[in-house]
Coordinates of C-alpha atoms in Angstrom, one line a residue:
X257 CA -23.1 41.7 24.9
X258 CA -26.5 40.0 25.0
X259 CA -27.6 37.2 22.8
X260 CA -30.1 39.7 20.3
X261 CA -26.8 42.1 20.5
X262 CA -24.6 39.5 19.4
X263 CA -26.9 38.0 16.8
X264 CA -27.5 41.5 15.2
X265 CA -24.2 42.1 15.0
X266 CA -23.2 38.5 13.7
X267 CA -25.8 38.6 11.0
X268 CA -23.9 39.9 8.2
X269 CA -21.4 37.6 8.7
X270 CA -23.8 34.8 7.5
X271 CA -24.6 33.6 3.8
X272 CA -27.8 32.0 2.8
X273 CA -26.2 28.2 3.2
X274 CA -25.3 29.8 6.8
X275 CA -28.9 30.8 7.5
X276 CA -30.1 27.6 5.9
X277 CA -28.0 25.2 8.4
X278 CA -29.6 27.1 11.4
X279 CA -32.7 26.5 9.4
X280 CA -31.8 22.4 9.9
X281 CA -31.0 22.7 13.3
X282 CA -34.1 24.8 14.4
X283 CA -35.8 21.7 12.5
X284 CA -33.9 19.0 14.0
X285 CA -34.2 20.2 17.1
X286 CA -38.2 19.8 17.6
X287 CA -37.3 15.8 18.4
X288 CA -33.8 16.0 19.3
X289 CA -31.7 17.9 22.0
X290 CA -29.0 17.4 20.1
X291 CA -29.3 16.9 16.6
X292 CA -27.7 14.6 14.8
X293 CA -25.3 15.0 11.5
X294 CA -27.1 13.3 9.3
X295 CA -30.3 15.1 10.1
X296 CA -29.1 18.2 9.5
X297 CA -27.3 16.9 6.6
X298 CA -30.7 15.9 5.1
X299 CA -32.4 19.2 5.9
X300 CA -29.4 21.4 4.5
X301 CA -29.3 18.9 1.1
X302 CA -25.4 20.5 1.1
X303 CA -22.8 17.9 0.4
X304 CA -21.4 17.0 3.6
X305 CA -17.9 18.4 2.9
X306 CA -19.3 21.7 2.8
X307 CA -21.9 21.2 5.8
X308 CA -18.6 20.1 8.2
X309 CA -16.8 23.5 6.8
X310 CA -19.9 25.5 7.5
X311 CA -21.3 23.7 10.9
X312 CA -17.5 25.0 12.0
X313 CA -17.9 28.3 11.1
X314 CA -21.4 28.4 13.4
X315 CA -19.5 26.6 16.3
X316 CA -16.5 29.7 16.0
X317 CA -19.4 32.5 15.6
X318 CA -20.4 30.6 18.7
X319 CA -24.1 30.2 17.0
X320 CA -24.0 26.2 17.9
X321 CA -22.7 24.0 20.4
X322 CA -20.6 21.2 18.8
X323 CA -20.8 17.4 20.9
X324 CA -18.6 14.0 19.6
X325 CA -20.2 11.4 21.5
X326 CA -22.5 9.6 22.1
X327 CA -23.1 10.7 18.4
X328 CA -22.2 14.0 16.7
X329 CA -24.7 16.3 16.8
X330 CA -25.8 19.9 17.2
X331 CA -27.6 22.4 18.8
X332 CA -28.0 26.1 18.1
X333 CA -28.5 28.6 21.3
X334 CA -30.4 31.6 21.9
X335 CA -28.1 33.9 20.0
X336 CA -28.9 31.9 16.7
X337 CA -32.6 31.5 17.1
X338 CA -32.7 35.1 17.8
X339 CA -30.2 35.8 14.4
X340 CA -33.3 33.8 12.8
X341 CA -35.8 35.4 14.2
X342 CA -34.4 39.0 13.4
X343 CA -33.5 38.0 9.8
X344 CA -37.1 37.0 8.9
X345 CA -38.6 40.4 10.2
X346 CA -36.0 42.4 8.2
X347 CA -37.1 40.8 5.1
X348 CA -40.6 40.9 5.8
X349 CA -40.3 44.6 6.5
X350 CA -41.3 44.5 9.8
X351 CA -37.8 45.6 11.4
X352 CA -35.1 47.5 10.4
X353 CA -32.9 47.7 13.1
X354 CA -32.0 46.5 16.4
X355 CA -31.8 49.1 19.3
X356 CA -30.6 49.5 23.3
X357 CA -32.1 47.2 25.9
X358 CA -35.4 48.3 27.6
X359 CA -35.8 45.2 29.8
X360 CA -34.0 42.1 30.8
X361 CA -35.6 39.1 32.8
X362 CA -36.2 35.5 34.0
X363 CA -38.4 34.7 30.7
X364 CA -37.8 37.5 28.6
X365 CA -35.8 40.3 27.1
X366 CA -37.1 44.0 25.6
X367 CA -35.4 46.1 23.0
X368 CA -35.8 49.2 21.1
X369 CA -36.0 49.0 17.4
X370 CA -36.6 50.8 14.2
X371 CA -38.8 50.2 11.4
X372 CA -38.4 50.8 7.8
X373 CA -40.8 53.5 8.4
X374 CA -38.6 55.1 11.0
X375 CA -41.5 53.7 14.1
X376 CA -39.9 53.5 17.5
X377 CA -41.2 49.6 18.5
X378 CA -40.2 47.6 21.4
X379 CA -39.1 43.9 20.4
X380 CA -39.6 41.1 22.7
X381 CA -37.7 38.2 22.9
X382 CA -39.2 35.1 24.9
X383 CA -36.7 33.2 26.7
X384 CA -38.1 30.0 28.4
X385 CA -35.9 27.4 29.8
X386 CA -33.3 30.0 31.0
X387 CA -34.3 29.0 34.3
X388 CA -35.7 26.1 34.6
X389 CA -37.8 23.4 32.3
X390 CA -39.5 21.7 35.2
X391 CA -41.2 25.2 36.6
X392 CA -42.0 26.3 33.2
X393 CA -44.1 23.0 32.3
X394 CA -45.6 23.6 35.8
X395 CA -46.6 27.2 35.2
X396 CA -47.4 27.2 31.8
X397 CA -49.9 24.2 30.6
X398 CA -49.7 24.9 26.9
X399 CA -46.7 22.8 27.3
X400 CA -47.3 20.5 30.4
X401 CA -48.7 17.5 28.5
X402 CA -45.6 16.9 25.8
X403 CA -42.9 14.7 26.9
X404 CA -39.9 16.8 24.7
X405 CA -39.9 20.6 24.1
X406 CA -36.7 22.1 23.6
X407 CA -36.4 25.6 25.1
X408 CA -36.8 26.5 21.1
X409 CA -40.1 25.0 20.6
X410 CA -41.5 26.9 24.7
X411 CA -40.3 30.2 23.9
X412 CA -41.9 30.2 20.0
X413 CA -44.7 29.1 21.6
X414 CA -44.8 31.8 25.0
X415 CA -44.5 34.6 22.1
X416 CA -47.2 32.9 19.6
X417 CA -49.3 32.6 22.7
X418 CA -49.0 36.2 23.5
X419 CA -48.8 38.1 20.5
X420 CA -52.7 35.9 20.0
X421 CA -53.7 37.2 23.5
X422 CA -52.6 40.9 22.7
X423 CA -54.2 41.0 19.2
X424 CA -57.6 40.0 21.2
X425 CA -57.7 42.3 24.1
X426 CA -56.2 45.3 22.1
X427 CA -58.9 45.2 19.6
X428 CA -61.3 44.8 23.1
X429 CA -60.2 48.2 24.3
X430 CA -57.6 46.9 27.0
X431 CA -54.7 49.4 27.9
X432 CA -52.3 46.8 26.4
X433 CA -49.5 46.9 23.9
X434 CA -50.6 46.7 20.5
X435 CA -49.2 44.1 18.5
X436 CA -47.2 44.4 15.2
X437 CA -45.3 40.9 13.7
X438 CA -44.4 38.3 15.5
X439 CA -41.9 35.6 14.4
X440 CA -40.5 32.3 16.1
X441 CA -40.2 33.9 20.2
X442 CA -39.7 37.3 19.1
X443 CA -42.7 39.8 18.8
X444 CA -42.5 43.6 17.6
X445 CA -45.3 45.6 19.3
X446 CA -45.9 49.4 20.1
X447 CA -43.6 50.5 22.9
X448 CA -44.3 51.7 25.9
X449 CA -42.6 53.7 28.3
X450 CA -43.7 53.3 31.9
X451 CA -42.1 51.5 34.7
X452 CA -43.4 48.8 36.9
X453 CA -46.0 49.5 39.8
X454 CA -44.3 47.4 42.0
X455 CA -41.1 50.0 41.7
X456 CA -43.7 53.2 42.4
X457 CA -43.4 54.4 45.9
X458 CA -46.3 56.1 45.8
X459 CA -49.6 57.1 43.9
X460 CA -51.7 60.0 44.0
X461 CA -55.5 58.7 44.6
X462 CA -54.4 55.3 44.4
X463 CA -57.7 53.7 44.3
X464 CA -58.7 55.4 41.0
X465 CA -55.4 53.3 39.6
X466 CA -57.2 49.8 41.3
X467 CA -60.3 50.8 39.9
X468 CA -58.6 51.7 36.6
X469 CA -56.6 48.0 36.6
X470 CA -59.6 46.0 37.3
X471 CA -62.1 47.9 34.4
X472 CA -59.2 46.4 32.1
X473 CA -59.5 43.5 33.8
X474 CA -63.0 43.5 32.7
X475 CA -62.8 44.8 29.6
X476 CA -60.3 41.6 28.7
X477 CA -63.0 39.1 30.4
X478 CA -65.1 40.9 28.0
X479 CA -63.5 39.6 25.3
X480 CA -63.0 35.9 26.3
X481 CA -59.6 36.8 27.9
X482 CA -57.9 36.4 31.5
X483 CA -54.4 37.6 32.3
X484 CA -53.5 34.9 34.4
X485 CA -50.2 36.2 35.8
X486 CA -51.7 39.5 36.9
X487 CA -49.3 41.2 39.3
X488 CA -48.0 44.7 40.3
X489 CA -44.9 42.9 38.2
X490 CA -46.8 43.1 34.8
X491 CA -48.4 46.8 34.7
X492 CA -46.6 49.8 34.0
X493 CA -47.6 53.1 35.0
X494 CA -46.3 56.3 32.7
X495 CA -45.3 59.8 33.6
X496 CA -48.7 60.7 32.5
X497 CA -50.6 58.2 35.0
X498 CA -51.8 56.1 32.3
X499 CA -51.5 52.0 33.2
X500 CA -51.1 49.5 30.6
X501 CA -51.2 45.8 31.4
X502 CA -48.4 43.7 29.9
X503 CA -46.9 40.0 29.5
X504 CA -49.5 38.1 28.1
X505 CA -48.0 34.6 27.6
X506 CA -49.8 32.9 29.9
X507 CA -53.6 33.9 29.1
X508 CA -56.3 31.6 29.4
X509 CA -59.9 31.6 27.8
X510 CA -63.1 32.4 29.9
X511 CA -64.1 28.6 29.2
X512 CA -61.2 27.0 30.6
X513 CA -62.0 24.8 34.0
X514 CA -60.2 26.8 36.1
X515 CA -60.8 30.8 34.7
X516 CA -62.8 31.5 38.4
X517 CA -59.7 30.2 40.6
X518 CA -57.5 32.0 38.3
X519 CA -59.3 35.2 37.6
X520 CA -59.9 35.0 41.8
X521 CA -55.8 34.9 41.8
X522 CA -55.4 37.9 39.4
X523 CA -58.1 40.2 41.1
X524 CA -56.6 39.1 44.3
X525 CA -53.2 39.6 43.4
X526 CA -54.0 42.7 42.6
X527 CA -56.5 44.0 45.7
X528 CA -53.9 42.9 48.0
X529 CA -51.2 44.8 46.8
X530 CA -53.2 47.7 46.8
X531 CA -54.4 47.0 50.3
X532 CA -50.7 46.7 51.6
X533 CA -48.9 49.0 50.2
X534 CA -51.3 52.1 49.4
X535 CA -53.9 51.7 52.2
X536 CA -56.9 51.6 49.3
X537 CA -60.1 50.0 51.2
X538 CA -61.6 48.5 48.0
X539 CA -62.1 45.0 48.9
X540 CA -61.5 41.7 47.3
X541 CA -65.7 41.2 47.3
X542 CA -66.0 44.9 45.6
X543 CA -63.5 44.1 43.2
X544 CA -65.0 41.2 41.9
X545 CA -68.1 42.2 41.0
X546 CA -66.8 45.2 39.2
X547 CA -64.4 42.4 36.8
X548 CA -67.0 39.9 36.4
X549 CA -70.4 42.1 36.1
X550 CA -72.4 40.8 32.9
X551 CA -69.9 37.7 32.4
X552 CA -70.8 33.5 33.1
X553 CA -68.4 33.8 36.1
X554 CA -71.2 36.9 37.9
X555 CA -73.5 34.4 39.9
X556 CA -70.1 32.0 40.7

């Protein structure tokens, strides 16, 4: 059972001191890897015969991990930040209930989910430091410059990032998921259903799909925005040929130092692909232009 499984099912299980505790930690936990006792003890405001009964209760739910020395202190994982994170968007009407797995990865998991309304939405749960801290401060410079982040604070931050970046470049026009709630590293946005280009063997006039790819590309540089981790990995092609461009986390703006290099890597990412495995002849020089046309970056 995954960790948004379990916490969905663990949920009712909870009481408001319950949620409140997790509440403490989630607090504590911005300094501290493991947080100490008393901090959560000041947080919670319960007496601290009830806090050690409760903080129990969490460690057997398996919603914290429990450590004696060199103080004692506390830590929730994944399946208690996502419990938070789906308890808030149930009570703000954004969610009603949790459904099957669409997607599992290095950074991130994808579910199905209802709404009160009855709306089919996909639910994504960021999930940095699952595999390493060092090459997520290295890849992801929102974070590079602070000398603590818990895997908490990096994955609140991934989603907050990307649910920004998809509010922009759906209003722009971009083929990209549009964006519903988002809450602590968990966003609710429209679902699609496509698989990845990298997993299609092979495309009927596949040169209309480059062409397709990089006008979104444009139409996002349009609005201020570049992908930065565009790949055959992060577009999804449905039954009906329609692409959509996805995982949006990493986005920069058109006035960072570095958008040419990285808007060269994304339009090169993408060209090459295309050149190696579907023979298109659209060049790198060619697909430029057509990205950059009526932007700053056009005479660089």
């Amino acid at each position: 059972m995954s960790s948004a499984e379990k916490a969905a099912e663990t949920i009712t299980e909870l009481e408001n001191y319950d949620l409140r505790i997790l509440n403490s930690i989630e607090i504590g936990m911005i300094q501290h890897e493991m947080v100490p006792f008393e901090e959560v003890l000041k947080y919670s405001r319960l007496n601290e015969t009830e806090l050690e009964w409760r903080l129990r209760k969490l460690n057997e739910l398996e919603l914290v991990y429990r450590q004696s020395e060199p103080y004692l202190g506390f830590m929730m994982n994944y399946t208690a930040y996502d419990l938070l994170a789906l308890n808030a968007l149930v009570k703000s009407e954004n969610l009603e209930a949790l459904g099957p797995s669409i997607g599992l990865g290095k950074e991130a998991d994808v579910y199905q989910a209802i709404t009160p309304e009855n709306k089919v939405v996909a639910v994504k749960f960021h999930r940095l430091g699952r595999t390493s801290f060092r090459d997520t401060r290295r890849k992801r410079e929102y974070i590079a410059d602070r000398k603590h982040m818990s895997w908490l604070y990096q994955s609140r931050l991934a989603a907050e990032n990307e649910y920004e970046a998809l509010k922009i470049v759906h209003e722009g026009g971009v083929a990209s998921p549009e964006p519903y709630s988002q809450n602590r590293h968990c966003i609710v946005m429209q679902i699609i259903e496509g698989i990845q280009l990298s997993e299609v063997i092979e495309l009927d006039y596949p040169n209309d799909y480059l062409l397709d790819i990089l006008e979104n590309a444009r139409k996002a540089l349009k609005t201020g925005i570049i992908h930065s981790d565009l790949s055959e990995y992060n577009i999804l092609i449905t039954e009906e040929g329609k692409i959509w461009l996805i995982d949006w986390p990493q986005y920069i703006r058109l006035d960072h130092p570095n958008s040419g290099e990285i808007l060269e890597r994304d339009i090169g990412n993408i060209v090459y692909f295309f050149q190696r495995k579907h023979m298109v002849e659209t060049t790198f020089d060619e697909a430029w232009e057509l990205v950059v046309e009526g932007t700053i970056l056009e005479s660089s």
